[in-house]
Structures are given as structure tokens and as C-alpha cells.
Tab-separated table of C-alpha atoms in Angstrom:
chain	number	residue	atom	x	y	z
A	956	UNK	CA	0.000	0.000	0.000
A	957	UNK	CA	1.452	3.335	-1.017
A	958	UNK	CA	1.671	6.264	1.370
A	959	UNK	CA	0.575	9.738	0.376
A	960	UNK	CA	3.256	12.310	-0.279
A	961	UNK	CA	4.143	14.145	2.923
A	962	UNK	CA	3.651	17.883	3.425
A	963	UNK	CA	6.456	19.525	5.346
A	964	UNK	CA	4.965	22.007	7.827
A	965	UNK	CA	7.176	23.861	10.323
A	966	UNK	CA	6.035	21.743	13.269
A	967	UNK	CA	6.566	18.528	11.300
A	968	UNK	CA	10.084	19.593	10.276
A	969	UNK	CA	11.032	20.254	13.910
A	970	UNK	CA	9.722	16.833	14.868
A	971	UNK	CA	11.794	15.290	12.072
A	972	UNK	CA	14.930	16.971	13.428
A	973	UNK	CA	14.288	15.669	16.960
A	974	UNK	CA	13.660	12.191	15.578
A	975	UNK	CA	16.981	12.233	13.726
A	976	UNK	CA	18.823	13.104	16.946
A	977	UNK	CA	17.056	10.215	18.681
A	978	UNK	CA	17.784	7.788	15.835
A	979	UNK	CA	21.528	8.480	15.847
A	980	UNK	CA	21.521	8.169	19.632
A	981	UNK	CA	20.195	4.608	19.278
A	982	UNK	CA	22.749	3.859	16.529
A	983	UNK	CA	25.542	5.014	18.845
A	984	UNK	CA	24.317	2.528	21.463
A	985	UNK	CA	24.682	-0.243	18.881
A	986	UNK	CA	28.273	0.656	17.977
A	987	UNK	CA	29.364	1.226	21.576
A	988	UNK	CA	27.874	-2.104	22.673
A	989	UNK	CA	29.430	-3.953	19.731
A	990	UNK	CA	32.886	-2.554	20.446
A	991	UNK	CA	32.552	-3.632	24.079
A	992	UNK	CA	31.466	-7.126	23.027
A	993	UNK	CA	34.074	-7.713	20.310
A	994	UNK	CA	36.788	-6.630	22.741
A	995	UNK	CA	35.300	-9.214	25.112
A	996	UNK	CA	35.967	-11.836	22.441
A	997	UNK	CA	32.526	-12.324	20.856
A	998	UNK	CA	32.576	-12.872	17.053
A	999	UNK	CA	31.373	-10.027	14.819
A	1000	UNK	CA	29.095	-12.402	12.850
A	1001	UNK	CA	27.370	-13.540	16.044
A	1002	UNK	CA	26.707	-9.946	17.032
A	1003	UNK	CA	25.481	-9.055	13.553
A	1004	UNK	CA	22.999	-11.944	13.686
A	1005	UNK	CA	21.815	-10.860	17.160
A	1006	UNK	CA	21.278	-7.352	15.846
A	1007	UNK	CA	19.184	-8.459	12.827
A	1008	UNK	CA	17.328	-11.288	14.561
A	1009	UNK	CA	16.275	-8.953	17.374
A	1010	UNK	CA	15.077	-6.335	14.916
A	1011	UNK	CA	13.201	-8.976	12.910
A	1012	UNK	CA	11.439	-10.434	15.981
A	1013	UNK	CA	10.278	-6.981	17.116
A	1014	UNK	CA	9.021	-6.115	13.632
A	1015	UNK	CA	7.153	-9.422	13.321
A	1016	UNK	CA	5.592	-9.002	16.772
A	1017	UNK	CA	4.333	-5.530	15.890
A	1018	UNK	CA	3.077	-6.770	12.541
A	1019	UNK	CA	1.024	-9.511	14.216
A	1020	UNK	CA	-0.412	-7.038	16.716
A	1021	UNK	CA	-1.472	-4.666	13.945
A	1022	UNK	CA	-2.152	-7.354	11.383
A	1023	UNK	CA	-3.736	-6.090	8.206
A	1024	UNK	CA	-3.657	-6.776	4.488
A	1025	UNK	CA	-0.237	-7.617	3.115
A	1026	UNK	CA	1.339	-4.744	1.177
A	1027	UNK	CA	1.230	-5.013	-2.593
A	1028	UNK	CA	4.727	-4.365	-3.914
A	1029	UNK	CA	5.860	-3.882	-7.467
A	1030	UNK	CA	8.814	-5.785	-8.894
A	1031	UNK	CA	10.941	-2.622	-8.787
A	1032	UNK	CA	10.093	-2.055	-5.123
A	1033	UNK	CA	11.018	-5.651	-4.268
A	1034	UNK	CA	14.367	-5.275	-6.017
A	1035	UNK	CA	15.106	-1.955	-4.306
A	1036	UNK	CA	14.118	-3.329	-0.884
A	1037	UNK	CA	16.403	-6.329	-1.380
A	1038	UNK	CA	19.346	-4.185	-2.507
A	1039	UNK	CA	18.741	-1.768	0.396
A	1040	UNK	CA	18.717	-4.616	2.918
A	1041	UNK	CA	21.839	-6.218	1.403
A	1042	UNK	CA	23.758	-2.948	1.582
A	1043	UNK	CA	22.919	-2.495	5.248
A	1044	UNK	CA	23.699	-6.121	6.130
A	1045	UNK	CA	27.132	-6.036	4.478
A	1046	UNK	CA	27.960	-2.665	6.058
A	1047	UNK	CA	26.870	-3.923	9.489
A	1048	UNK	CA	29.044	-7.043	9.412
A	1049	UNK	CA	32.092	-5.129	8.187
A	1050	UNK	CA	31.517	-2.330	10.690
A	1051	UNK	CA	31.296	-4.797	13.577
A	1052	UNK	CA	34.552	-6.394	12.436
A	1053	UNK	CA	36.363	-3.049	12.036
A	1054	UNK	CA	35.312	-1.849	15.490
A	1055	UNK	CA	37.705	-4.370	17.006
A	1056	UNK	CA	40.626	-2.385	15.566
A	1057	UNK	CA	39.455	1.235	15.263
A	1058	UNK	CA	38.360	3.898	17.787
A	1059	UNK	CA	34.666	4.833	17.720
A	1060	UNK	CA	35.198	8.536	16.823
A	1061	UNK	CA	37.381	7.528	13.860
A	1062	UNK	CA	34.794	5.133	12.418
A	1063	UNK	CA	32.010	7.680	12.918
A	1064	UNK	CA	34.030	10.429	11.221
A	1065	UNK	CA	34.765	8.306	8.145
A	1066	UNK	CA	31.122	7.194	7.963
A	1067	UNK	CA	30.076	10.797	7.614
A	1068	UNK	CA	31.722	11.031	4.243
A	1069	UNK	CA	28.478	9.335	3.144
A	1070	UNK	CA	26.825	12.639	1.994
A	1071	UNK	CA	29.823	13.114	-0.303
A	1072	UNK	CA	29.080	9.778	-1.962
A	1073	UNK	CA	25.386	10.696	-2.101
A	1074	UNK	CA	26.270	13.810	-4.108
A	1075	UNK	CA	28.409	11.802	-6.527
A	1076	UNK	CA	25.886	8.983	-6.912
A	1077	UNK	CA	23.048	11.465	-7.456
A	1078	UNK	CA	24.488	12.122	-10.927
A	1079	UNK	CA	24.073	8.608	-12.404
A	1080	UNK	CA	21.202	7.429	-10.172
A	1081	UNK	CA	19.000	10.516	-9.867
A	1082	UNK	CA	20.100	12.466	-12.938
A	1083	UNK	CA	21.208	15.447	-10.852
A	1084	UNK	CA	23.899	17.890	-11.920
A	1085	UNK	CA	26.748	18.888	-9.630
A	1086	UNK	CA	27.805	22.531	-9.715
A	1087	UNK	CA	31.103	24.084	-8.690
A	1088	UNK	CA	30.112	24.432	-5.032
A	1089	UNK	CA	29.167	20.786	-4.661
A	1090	UNK	CA	32.245	19.584	-6.561
A	1091	UNK	CA	34.350	21.695	-4.231
A	1092	UNK	CA	32.543	20.217	-1.216
A	1093	UNK	CA	33.136	16.683	-2.542
A	1094	UNK	CA	36.866	17.291	-2.949
A	1095	UNK	CA	37.010	18.935	0.480
A	1096	UNK	CA	35.265	15.950	2.036
A	1097	UNK	CA	37.647	13.445	0.481
A	1098	UNK	CA	40.515	15.536	1.827
A	1099	UNK	CA	38.996	15.111	5.282
A	1100	UNK	CA	38.797	11.340	4.784
A	1101	UNK	CA	42.485	11.227	3.818
A	1102	UNK	CA	43.410	13.259	6.909
A	1103	UNK	CA	41.618	10.719	9.120
A	1104	UNK	CA	42.648	7.514	7.344
A	1105	UNK	CA	46.261	8.643	6.680
A	1106	UNK	CA	46.809	5.893	4.065
A	1107	UNK	CA	50.568	6.556	3.917
A	1108	UNK	CA	51.131	7.214	7.633
A	1109	UNK	CA	52.461	5.002	10.392
A	1110	UNK	CA	49.071	4.923	12.137
A	1111	UNK	CA	47.186	3.598	9.101
A	1112	UNK	CA	45.108	0.485	9.705
A	1113	UNK	CA	43.555	-1.421	6.747
A	1114	UNK	CA	40.255	-1.652	8.657
A	1115	UNK	CA	39.761	2.062	7.905
A	1116	UNK	CA	39.181	1.135	4.252
A	1117	UNK	CA	36.289	-1.058	5.374
A	1118	UNK	CA	34.598	1.992	6.874
A	1119	UNK	CA	35.083	3.866	3.583
A	1120	UNK	CA	33.161	1.055	1.857
A	1121	UNK	CA	30.490	1.313	4.558
A	1122	UNK	CA	30.125	5.039	3.860
A	1123	UNK	CA	29.547	4.247	0.180
A	1124	UNK	CA	27.054	1.497	1.063
A	1125	UNK	CA	25.145	3.845	3.363
A	1126	UNK	CA	25.040	6.496	0.646
A	1127	UNK	CA	23.279	4.006	-1.624
A	1128	UNK	CA	21.083	2.951	1.299
A	1129	UNK	CA	20.092	6.591	1.870
A	1130	UNK	CA	19.245	7.186	-1.791
A	1131	UNK	CA	17.067	4.064	-1.924
A	1132	UNK	CA	15.384	4.990	1.380
A	1133	UNK	CA	14.591	8.418	-0.029
A	1134	UNK	CA	13.120	6.831	-3.150
A	1135	UNK	CA	11.002	4.322	-1.218
A	1136	UNK	CA	9.900	6.529	1.699
A	1137	UNK	CA	6.696	7.622	-0.087
A	1138	UNK	CA	6.049	4.239	-1.713
A	1139	UNK	CA	6.237	1.611	1.034
A	1140	UNK	CA	5.665	1.712	4.791
A	1141	UNK	CA	8.504	1.868	7.346
A	1142	UNK	CA	7.261	-1.475	8.678
A	1143	UNK	CA	7.831	-3.095	5.277
A	1144	UNK	CA	11.359	-1.678	5.121
A	1145	UNK	CA	12.055	-2.978	8.643
A	1146	UNK	CA	10.731	-6.425	7.707
A	1147	UNK	CA	12.996	-6.695	4.688
A	1148	UNK	CA	16.080	-5.444	6.554
A	1149	UNK	CA	15.580	-7.715	9.552
A	1150	UNK	CA	14.469	-10.746	7.555
A	1151	UNK	CA	17.281	-10.739	5.031
A	1152	UNK	CA	19.961	-10.112	7.653
A	1153	UNK	CA	18.601	-12.883	9.884
A	1154	UNK	CA	18.393	-15.469	7.105
A	1155	UNK	CA	21.798	-14.711	5.566
A	1156	UNK	CA	23.674	-14.540	8.870
A	1157	UNK	CA	22.050	-17.546	10.590
A	1158	UNK	CA	24.537	-20.173	9.269
A	1159	UNK	CA	27.495	-17.996	10.335
A	1160	UNK	CA	25.875	-17.481	13.742
A	1161	UNK	CA	25.565	-21.254	14.291
A	1162	UNK	CA	29.219	-21.974	13.503
A	1163	UNK	CA	30.710	-18.927	15.266
A	1164	UNK	CA	28.581	-18.934	18.454
A	1165	UNK	CA	30.354	-18.146	21.710
A	1166	UNK	CA	28.636	-17.908	25.089
A	1167	UNK	CA	28.726	-14.390	26.640
A	1168	UNK	CA	30.606	-14.570	29.934
A	1169	UNK	CA	28.603	-12.056	31.979
A	1170	UNK	CA	25.072	-10.795	32.515
A	1171	UNK	CA	26.116	-7.407	31.141
A	1172	UNK	CA	27.358	-8.982	27.904
A	1173	UNK	CA	24.103	-10.921	27.555
A	1174	UNK	CA	22.109	-7.716	28.083
A	1175	UNK	CA	24.179	-5.770	25.560
A	1176	UNK	CA	23.929	-8.517	22.928
A	1177	UNK	CA	20.156	-8.808	23.337
A	1178	UNK	CA	19.822	-5.018	23.334
A	1179	UNK	CA	21.449	-4.746	19.886
A	1180	UNK	CA	18.245	-5.778	18.123
A	1181	UNK	CA	16.042	-3.325	20.003
A	1182	UNK	CA	18.400	-0.379	19.565
A	1183	UNK	CA	18.818	-1.129	15.853
A	1184	UNK	CA	15.052	-1.490	15.401
A	1185	UNK	CA	14.330	1.745	17.270
A	1186	UNK	CA	17.017	3.655	15.374
A	1187	UNK	CA	15.850	2.554	11.931
A	1188	UNK	CA	12.171	2.983	12.787
A	1189	UNK	CA	12.713	6.574	13.913
A	1190	UNK	CA	15.195	7.285	11.082
A	1191	UNK	CA	12.767	6.095	8.405
A	1192	UNK	CA	9.783	7.931	9.874
A	1193	UNK	CA	11.787	11.160	10.208
A	1194	UNK	CA	12.070	11.323	6.412
A	1195	UNK	CA	8.291	11.571	6.209
A	1196	UNK	CA	8.343	14.735	8.368
A	1197	UNK	CA	11.162	16.693	6.724
A	1198	UNK	CA	13.265	16.671	3.534
A	1199	UNK	CA	16.487	14.668	3.631
A	1200	UNK	CA	18.487	17.847	2.908
A	1201	UNK	CA	17.145	19.386	6.136
A	1202	UNK	CA	17.707	16.275	8.234
A	1203	UNK	CA	21.253	15.539	7.051
A	1204	UNK	CA	23.192	17.966	9.338
A	1205	UNK	CA	21.635	16.366	12.425
A	1206	UNK	CA	23.281	13.062	11.567
A	1207	UNK	CA	26.611	14.581	12.661
A	1208	UNK	CA	25.405	14.165	16.235
A	1209	UNK	CA	26.597	10.554	15.802
A	1210	UNK	CA	30.211	11.732	16.051
A	1211	UNK	CA	29.443	13.542	19.305
A	1212	UNK	CA	27.579	10.547	20.741
A	1213	UNK	CA	30.414	8.120	19.960
A	1214	UNK	CA	33.137	10.507	21.143
A	1215	UNK	CA	31.301	10.838	24.452
A	1216	UNK	CA	30.729	7.097	24.877
A	1217	UNK	CA	34.318	6.322	23.883
A	1218	UNK	CA	35.582	8.674	26.570
A	1219	UNK	CA	33.141	7.518	29.264
A	1220	UNK	CA	33.648	3.779	28.659
A	1221	UNK	CA	37.324	3.517	27.635
A	1222	UNK	CA	38.755	6.932	28.471
A	1223	UNK	CA	39.667	7.474	24.805
A	1224	UNK	CA	39.820	10.927	23.256
A	1225	UNK	CA	39.799	11.512	19.483
A	1226	UNK	CA	43.252	12.011	17.953
A	1227	UNK	CA	44.195	15.368	16.444
A	1228	UNK	CA	43.987	13.972	12.894
A	1229	UNK	CA	40.518	12.530	13.593
A	1230	UNK	CA	39.304	15.878	14.933
A	1231	UNK	CA	40.724	17.846	12.002
A	1232	UNK	CA	39.395	15.372	9.453
A	1233	UNK	CA	35.980	15.290	11.124
A	1234	UNK	CA	35.736	19.086	11.004
A	1235	UNK	CA	36.640	19.062	7.285
A	1236	UNK	CA	34.072	16.338	6.509
A	1237	UNK	CA	31.335	18.098	8.504
A	1238	UNK	CA	32.133	21.370	6.702
A	1239	UNK	CA	31.878	19.657	3.313
A	1240	UNK	CA	28.574	18.063	4.321
A	1241	UNK	CA	27.180	21.406	5.455
A	1242	UNK	CA	28.180	22.988	2.133
A	1243	UNK	CA	26.324	20.211	0.289
A	1244	UNK	CA	23.319	20.713	2.578
A	1245	UNK	CA	23.398	24.481	1.962
A	1246	UNK	CA	23.481	24.055	-1.815
A	1247	UNK	CA	20.678	21.465	-1.750
A	1248	UNK	CA	18.499	23.887	0.191
A	1249	UNK	CA	19.157	26.631	-2.353
A	1250	UNK	CA	18.251	24.307	-5.232
A	1251	UNK	CA	15.120	23.152	-3.377
A	1252	UNK	CA	13.953	26.734	-2.814
A	1253	UNK	CA	14.498	27.571	-6.502
A	1254	UNK	CA	12.407	24.572	-7.556
A	1255	UNK	CA	9.536	25.423	-5.215
A	1256	UNK	CA	9.499	29.207	-5.798
């Protein structure tokens, strides 16, 4: 069943902004918990399965409670939902693996090169044109990524390249979410994400299973599914209240959340290169956001 196109009133836009802050708060709980658990020796594939299985169970439970007619999906929607779910599943597994080796602020900073990839991919996928300002922002953003990753420095770790892939995957995920947000319900998106991740990761979960050694580790592993479900539910619904170009800057709260949790849990502070690179990437993202708003106003005036 298709949803009507949303109308973005001032009160709805403010709600969308608050929802984005909440969504990234839940996502930060996932990453912080995963880093704690992988350092405790639990396999990344086991944690990825716990995250998707938990999300899938919650979605199914809510679907049964509010059972209604099954949504009628076109072939194109089915393909896009499958690709969207596959992108998120692959990025999740690789992110969980990389967190064993990389600080949380570093991974978050690299992930926020995603709007740069969105701008580049908008050319072939959405038929958009990139002007001088956006090209400059793209180049500036990649400079920030190089400052953080330091591919030719002594502190370089190959796992940083995994996060670069994840940023690209999430850019595609964001574009598909934007395309589907007015076509299918958030519940349908959740069902596809949770179902595909659960099915694909189940065999790996069986062969890699390790028993958590404490009640805290059990609680954190079980909590992964709820926090992921809550984050994606709020994230998806936020796009129905405000345009993606308005919501994008609020995603940078993720860096603040993870920097805070990294300091509180492990006493880690971001390195100078991570801070400088993060500032450059955020600046490039804000330039892209500014230009998108200008283009949007021209189209609607």
C-alpha cells in the first residue's frame, strides 16, 4: 500500500529533526555495545545476527499485533528493498569487524563522508547535476577522509578502508530509502532489513557462536536488536516529516555521541587527525546541505 506524499509544515520539520537526533543516539548505542562485546571476544558475525534477529522479531511481533492486508509491492520495489537490505547487512558485518581495531570517533568520522558519496551517486542514479560548489565540497570531504585515514602514515590500519566502503554502502542505502519513503511503509522496510539479515547470517551465527561470559554482555547482545530497530524505525519515519536535505546535518550528532561514549567507557579521546578530518568532513557536508536547500527553494518558488 502506497503512502501519500508528505507535506512539510514547520512543526513537522522540527519533529523530524528531533527524531533524527534520537535515531543516531540509538545507533551510537549499537556501535558502543558492539565494540565492548568484540573486545570481550565475541565474534562479529554472532553480534550481527543478534542485531538483525532482534530487529526482525520486534518487527514481526508488531506486525502480528497490527495485522492487516499484506502490502502489494511492485517488482521494482522488491528489487530496491532487497538491494537496500543487502547494503545495510554487508555494512553492518564489516563495521562490527572493524570496530575491534578502530576507535569509535574515527569510524564515525569516516562514515560521515556518506553525503559526499550521495552527491556523486546522485548524478548517475538521480540524474542530478553537480555545480562548482558541490564539486568543491566533494573534494574537500575526500581531503577530510584522507586526513583521518592517513593511508601513507604510520598509524594507518587497513580496517579504515572497510569503513570507507560502509560510507559508500550507506550512501546508496540513503538514496534508496529516499526513493522508497513515499512508496512503502517503514514497517515493510524494517521487515525486509531484519528478515534478510537474519536469514543470511544464521549459518554464520551457528558456527561462530560463543557464550557471553557475563550478565552485562548478555544484556548488551540482546539489546542490539532493540536499539537497531528503534534507530531505523525513527530514522525512516523522520524522512516523512522533513526533507532529507534538512535532516542531514543532524546526523553529525553521531560523532558527538560516539566521542562521548568512547571517553566515558574507555577513556579514549579523538586524535588530532581525527578531529581535524571530522571538522573538514562536517564542513563539506554542510556545504552540500546548503546548496541542496538553495536548489530546493528555486524549484519550489
